[in-house]
Coordinates of C-alpha atoms and ligand atoms in Angstrom, one line a residue:
X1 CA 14.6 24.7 -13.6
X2 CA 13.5 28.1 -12.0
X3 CA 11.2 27.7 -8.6
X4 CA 10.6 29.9 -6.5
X5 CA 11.0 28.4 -3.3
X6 CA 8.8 30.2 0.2
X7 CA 8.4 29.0 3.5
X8 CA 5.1 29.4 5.7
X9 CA 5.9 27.1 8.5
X10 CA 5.7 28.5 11.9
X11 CA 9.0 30.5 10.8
X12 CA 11.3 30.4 8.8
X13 CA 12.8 27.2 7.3
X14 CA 14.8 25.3 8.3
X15 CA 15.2 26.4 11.7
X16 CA 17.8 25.7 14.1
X17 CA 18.3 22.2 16.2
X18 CA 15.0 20.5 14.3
X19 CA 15.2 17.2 12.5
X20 CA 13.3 17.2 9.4
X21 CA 11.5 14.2 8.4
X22 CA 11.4 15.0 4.4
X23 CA 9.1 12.5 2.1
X24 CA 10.7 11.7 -1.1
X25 CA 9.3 10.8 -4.5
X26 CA 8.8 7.1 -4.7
X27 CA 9.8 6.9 -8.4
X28 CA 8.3 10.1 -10.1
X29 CA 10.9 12.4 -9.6
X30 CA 8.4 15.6 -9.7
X31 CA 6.5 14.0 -6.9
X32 CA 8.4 16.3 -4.4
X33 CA 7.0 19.6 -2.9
X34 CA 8.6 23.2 -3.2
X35 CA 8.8 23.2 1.2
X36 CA 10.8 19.5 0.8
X37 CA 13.5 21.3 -1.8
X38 CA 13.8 24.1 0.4
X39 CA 14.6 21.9 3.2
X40 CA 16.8 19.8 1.5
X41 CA 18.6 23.0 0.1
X42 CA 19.0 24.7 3.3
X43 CA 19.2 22.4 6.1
X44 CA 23.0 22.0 7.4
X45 CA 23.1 18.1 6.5
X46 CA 21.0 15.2 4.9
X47 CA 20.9 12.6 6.0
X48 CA 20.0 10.3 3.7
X49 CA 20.0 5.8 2.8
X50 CA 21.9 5.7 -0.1
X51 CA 23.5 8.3 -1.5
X52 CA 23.3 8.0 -5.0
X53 CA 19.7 7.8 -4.8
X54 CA 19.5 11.0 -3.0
X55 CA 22.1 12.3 -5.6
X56 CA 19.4 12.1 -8.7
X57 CA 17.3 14.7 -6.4
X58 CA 20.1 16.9 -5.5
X59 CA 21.0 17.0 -9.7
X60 CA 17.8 17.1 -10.6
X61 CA 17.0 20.3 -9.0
X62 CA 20.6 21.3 -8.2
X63 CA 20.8 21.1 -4.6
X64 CA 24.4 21.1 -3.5
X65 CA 24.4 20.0 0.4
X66 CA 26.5 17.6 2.3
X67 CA 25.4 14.7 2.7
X68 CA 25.2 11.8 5.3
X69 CA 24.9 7.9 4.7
X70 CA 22.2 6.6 6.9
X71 CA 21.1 3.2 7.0
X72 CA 19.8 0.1 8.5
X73 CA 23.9 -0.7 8.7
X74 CA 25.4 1.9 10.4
X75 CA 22.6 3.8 12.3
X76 CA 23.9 2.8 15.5
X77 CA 27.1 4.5 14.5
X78 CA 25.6 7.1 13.2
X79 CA 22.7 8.3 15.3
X80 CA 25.3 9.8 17.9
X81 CA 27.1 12.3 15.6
X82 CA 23.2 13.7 14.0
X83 CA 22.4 14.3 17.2
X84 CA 25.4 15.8 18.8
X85 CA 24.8 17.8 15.5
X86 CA 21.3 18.6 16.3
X87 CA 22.0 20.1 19.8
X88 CA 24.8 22.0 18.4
X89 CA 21.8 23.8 16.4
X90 CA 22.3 22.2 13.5
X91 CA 19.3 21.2 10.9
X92 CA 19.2 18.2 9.9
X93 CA 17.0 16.3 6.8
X94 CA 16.5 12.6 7.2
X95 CA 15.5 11.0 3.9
X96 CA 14.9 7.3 2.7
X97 CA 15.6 6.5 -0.9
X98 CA 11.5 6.4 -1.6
X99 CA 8.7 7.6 -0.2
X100 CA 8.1 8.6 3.9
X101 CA 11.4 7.9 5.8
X102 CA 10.3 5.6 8.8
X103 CA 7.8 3.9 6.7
X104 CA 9.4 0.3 6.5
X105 CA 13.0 2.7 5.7
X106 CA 15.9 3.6 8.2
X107 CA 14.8 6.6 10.4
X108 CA 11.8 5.4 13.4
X109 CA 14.8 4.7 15.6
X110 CA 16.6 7.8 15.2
X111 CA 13.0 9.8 15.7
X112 CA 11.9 8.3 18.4
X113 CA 15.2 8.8 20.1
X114 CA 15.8 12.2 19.2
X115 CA 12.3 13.3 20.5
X116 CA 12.9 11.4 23.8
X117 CA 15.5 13.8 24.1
X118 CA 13.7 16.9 23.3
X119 CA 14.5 17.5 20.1
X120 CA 12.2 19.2 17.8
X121 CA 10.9 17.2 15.1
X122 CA 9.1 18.4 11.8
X123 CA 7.7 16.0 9.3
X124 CA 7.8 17.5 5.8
X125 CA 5.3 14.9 4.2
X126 CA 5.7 13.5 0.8
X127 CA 4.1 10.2 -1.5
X128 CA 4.0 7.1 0.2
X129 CA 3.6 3.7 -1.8
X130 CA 0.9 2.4 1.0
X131 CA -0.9 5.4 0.7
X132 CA -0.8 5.8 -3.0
X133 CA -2.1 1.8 -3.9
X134 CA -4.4 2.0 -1.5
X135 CA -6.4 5.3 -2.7
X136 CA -6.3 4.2 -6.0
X137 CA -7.5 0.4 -5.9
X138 CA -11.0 1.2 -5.9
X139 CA -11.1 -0.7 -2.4
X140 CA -12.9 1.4 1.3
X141 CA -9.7 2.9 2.0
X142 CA -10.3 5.0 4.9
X143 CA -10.1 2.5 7.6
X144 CA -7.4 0.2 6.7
X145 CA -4.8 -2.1 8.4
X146 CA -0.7 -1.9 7.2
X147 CA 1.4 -4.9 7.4
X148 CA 4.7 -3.7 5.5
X149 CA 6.4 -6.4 4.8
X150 CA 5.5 -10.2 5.7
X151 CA 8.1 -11.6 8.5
X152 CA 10.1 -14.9 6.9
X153 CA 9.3 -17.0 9.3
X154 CA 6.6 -19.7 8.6
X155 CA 4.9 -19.4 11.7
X156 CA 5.0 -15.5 12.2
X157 CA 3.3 -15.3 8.2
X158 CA 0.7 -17.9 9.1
X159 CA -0.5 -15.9 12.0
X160 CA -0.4 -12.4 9.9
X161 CA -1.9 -14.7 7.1
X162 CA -4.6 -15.6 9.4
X163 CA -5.4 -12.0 10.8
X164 CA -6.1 -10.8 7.1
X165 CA -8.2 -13.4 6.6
X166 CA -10.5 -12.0 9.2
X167 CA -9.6 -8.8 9.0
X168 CA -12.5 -6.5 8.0
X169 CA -10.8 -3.5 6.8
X170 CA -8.7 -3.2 3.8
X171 CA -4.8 -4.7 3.7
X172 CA -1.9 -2.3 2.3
X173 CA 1.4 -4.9 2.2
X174 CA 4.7 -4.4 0.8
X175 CA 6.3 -7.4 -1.3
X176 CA 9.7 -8.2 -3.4
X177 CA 8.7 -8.7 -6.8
X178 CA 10.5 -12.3 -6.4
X179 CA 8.3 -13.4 -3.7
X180 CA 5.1 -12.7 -5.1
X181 CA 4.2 -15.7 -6.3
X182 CA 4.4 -17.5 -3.0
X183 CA 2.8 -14.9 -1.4
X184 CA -0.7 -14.7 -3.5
X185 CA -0.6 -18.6 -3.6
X186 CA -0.5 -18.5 0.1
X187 CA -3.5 -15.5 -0.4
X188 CA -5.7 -18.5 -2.2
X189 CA -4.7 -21.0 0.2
X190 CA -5.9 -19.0 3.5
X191 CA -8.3 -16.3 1.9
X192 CA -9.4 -18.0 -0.8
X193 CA -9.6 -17.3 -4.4
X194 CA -12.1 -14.8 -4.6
X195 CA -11.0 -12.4 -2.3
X196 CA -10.7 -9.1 -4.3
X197 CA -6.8 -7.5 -4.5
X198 CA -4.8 -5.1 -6.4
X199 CA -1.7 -5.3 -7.2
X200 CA 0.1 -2.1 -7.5
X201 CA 3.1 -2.0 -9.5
X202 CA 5.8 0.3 -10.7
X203 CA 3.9 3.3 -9.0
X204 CA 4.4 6.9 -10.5
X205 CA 6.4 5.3 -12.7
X206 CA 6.7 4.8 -16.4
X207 CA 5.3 1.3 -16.5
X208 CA 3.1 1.9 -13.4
X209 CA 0.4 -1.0 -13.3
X210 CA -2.6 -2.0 -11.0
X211 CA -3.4 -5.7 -11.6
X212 CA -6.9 -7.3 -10.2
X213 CA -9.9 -8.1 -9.2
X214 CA -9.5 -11.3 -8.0
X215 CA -6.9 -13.4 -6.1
X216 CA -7.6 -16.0 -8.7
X217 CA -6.5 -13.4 -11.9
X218 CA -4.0 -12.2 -10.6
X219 CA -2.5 -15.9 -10.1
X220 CA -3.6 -16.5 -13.5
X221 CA -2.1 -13.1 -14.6
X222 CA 1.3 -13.7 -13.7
X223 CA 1.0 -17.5 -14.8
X224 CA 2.7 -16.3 -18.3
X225 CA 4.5 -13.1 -16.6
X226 CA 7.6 -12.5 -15.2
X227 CA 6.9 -10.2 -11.8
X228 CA 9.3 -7.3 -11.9
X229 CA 9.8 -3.3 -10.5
X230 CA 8.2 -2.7 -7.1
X231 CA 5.3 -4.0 -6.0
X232 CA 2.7 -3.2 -3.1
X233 CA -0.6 -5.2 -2.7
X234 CA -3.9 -4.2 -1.1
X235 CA -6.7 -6.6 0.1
X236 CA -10.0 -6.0 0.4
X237 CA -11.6 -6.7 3.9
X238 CA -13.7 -9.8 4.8
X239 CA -16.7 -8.6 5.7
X240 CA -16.9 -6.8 2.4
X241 CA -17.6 -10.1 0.7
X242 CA -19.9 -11.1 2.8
X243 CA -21.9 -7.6 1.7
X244 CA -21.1 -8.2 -1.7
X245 CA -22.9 -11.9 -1.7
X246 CA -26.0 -10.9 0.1
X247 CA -26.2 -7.7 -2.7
X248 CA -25.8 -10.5 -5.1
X249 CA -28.7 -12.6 -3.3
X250 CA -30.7 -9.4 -2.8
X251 CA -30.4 -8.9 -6.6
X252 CA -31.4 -12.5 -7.4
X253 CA -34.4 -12.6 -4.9
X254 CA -35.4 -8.8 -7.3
X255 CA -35.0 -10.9 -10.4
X256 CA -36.9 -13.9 -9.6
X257 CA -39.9 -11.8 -8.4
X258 CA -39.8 -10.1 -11.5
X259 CA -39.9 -13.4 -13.6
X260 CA -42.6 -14.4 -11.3
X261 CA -44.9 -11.4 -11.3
X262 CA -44.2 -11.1 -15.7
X263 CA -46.1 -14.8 -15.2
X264 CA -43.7 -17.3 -15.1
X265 CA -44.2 -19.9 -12.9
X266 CA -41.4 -20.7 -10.3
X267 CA -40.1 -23.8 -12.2
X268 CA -39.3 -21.4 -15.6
X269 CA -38.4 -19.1 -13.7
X270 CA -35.7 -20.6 -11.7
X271 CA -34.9 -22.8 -15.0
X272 CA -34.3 -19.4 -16.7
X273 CA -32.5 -17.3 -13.8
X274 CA -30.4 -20.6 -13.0
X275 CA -29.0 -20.7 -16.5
X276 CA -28.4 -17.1 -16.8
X277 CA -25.8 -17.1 -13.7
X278 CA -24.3 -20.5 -14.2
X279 CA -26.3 -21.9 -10.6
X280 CA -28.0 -24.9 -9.3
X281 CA -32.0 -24.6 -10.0
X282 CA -32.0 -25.7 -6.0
X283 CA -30.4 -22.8 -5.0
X284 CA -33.1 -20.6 -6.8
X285 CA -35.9 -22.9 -5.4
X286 CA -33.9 -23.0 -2.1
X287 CA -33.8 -18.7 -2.2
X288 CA -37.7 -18.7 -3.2
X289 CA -38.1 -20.8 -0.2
X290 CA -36.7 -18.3 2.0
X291 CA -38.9 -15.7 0.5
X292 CA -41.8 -17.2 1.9
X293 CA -40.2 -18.5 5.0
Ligands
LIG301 N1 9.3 4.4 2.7 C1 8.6 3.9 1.5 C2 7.2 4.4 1.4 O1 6.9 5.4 2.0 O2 6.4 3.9 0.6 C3 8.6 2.4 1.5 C4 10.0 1.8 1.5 S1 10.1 0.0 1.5 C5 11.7 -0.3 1.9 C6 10.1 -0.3 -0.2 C7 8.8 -1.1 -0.6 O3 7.8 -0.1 -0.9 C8 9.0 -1.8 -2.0 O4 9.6 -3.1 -1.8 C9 7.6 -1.9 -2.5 O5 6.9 -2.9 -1.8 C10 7.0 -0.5 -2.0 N2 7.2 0.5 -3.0 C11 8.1 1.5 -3.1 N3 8.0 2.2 -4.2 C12 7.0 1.6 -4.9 C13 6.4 1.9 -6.2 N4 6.8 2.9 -7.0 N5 5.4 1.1 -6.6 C14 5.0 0.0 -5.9 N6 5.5 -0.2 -4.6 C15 6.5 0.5 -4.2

């Protein structure tokens, strides 16, 4: 592959002493930008999680640079030799094996000490899997809370359980594909079954998914299916049900006028509009009620 690859930061890149935060693909392996590779090509080291994920991105686009394991198991080790590395004027890429290091990945440790020490920073952004389930499930995603994975513990889960439940913006949460199952029964047990989700799976991929609407189908969903490849879930918020049942009632209320004013009497027409959407005939009587109150 032939790119040509520019740089319009504030100069020219990579500079000097900076640590490059550098987003990855997070299973489409074109998901990367042209200012990324040239980071990656040119910066001293990489540092990176594993490296023979970051290797299918060197041989992909055929970027030879040295590179350094770092992860959750030898940070602590590490972290001194980057930085001696970075005040020496060396450049130096920190990537995760997916998506935005620091993002649930090895790296917020190393950031937030090298800036306490004054060393310049420069995030190169790139996919995220939060970001990328939540803009395409249909749900308000411009506020929106992030969980990242759900602690272990019972008690630590209830409480995070808990906050979604009340929780009026949307919910972006990472899962393992083998926990899923417990997790959206415990979404019916303190949500309920209604509450509206997607489940993201395989993103960018070849076999990429979103299943939905409904707590309830999804359950139902994976009943007869095995859950494999990644997996990322986003809730809608609370009070967005709420707003969706008084639409419903709003519409209702529209109908049985209608009925009423085409000269029906109020018995047919809450016979007819209570057969129509599977209710009670008190809950249309009950709503004409309210009408009037
Ligand atoms: N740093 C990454 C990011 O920016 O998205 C997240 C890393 S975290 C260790 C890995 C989790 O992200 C997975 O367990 C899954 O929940 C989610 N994830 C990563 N890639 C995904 C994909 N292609 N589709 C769905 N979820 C994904």
């Amino acid at each position: 592959m032939n790119i040509k690859i520019s740089s319009s930061h504030k100069n020219k890149e990579p500079e000097s002493g900076v640590l490059y935060i550098v987003g990855t693909p997070i299973g489409n392996l074109n998901d990367i930008s042209l200012r990324a590779l040239n980071i990656l090509k040119n910066v001293s080291s990489i540092a990176c999680e594993d490296t023979r994920q970051t290797k299918k991105i060197m041989f992909k686009y055929e970027l030879n640079n040295s590179l350094i394991s770092f992860n959750e198991h030898n940070s602590l080790k590490k972290t001194p030799k980057i930085i001696n590395d970075l005040i020496s004027g060396k450049s130096i890429a920190l990537v995760s094996d997916a998506g935005m290091p620091s993002i649930c990945d090895p790296g917020e440790d190393l950031v937030k000490y090298a800036k306490s020490i004054g060393i310049a920073i420069v995030c190169i952004p790139g996919p995220c899997a939060a970001l990328t389930a939540l803009v395409s499930s249909g749900l308000p995603s411009s506020k929106f809370t992030f969980e990242g994975f759900l602690p272990k513990k019972k008690s630590e889960r209830e409480k995070i359980l808990l906050e979604i439940k009340e929780n009026n913006k949307t919910t972006v949460i990472y899962e393992s594909p083998h926990r899923l199952k417990r997790f959206l029964n415990e979404l019916k047990e303190y949500l309920g079954g209604e509450r509206k989700i997607k489940v993201c799976r395989e993103l960018t991929k070849k076999f990429e998914e979103h299943i939905g609407d409904t707590v309830d189908e999804v359950i139902k969903f994976f009943e007869i299916k095995n859950v494999i490849g990644e997996i990322t879930i986003v809730i809608d918020g609370k009070s967005n049900i709420k707003q969706k049942q008084e639409l419903n009632q709003f519409k209702l209320k529209e109908e049985l006028n209608d009925l009423m004013n085409a000269g029906l009497t109020l018995s047919q027409a809450s016979k007819y509009l209570a057969k129509k959407k599977k209710l009670s005939k008190n809950v249309i009587y009950n709503m004409h009620k309210d009408i009037k109150d």
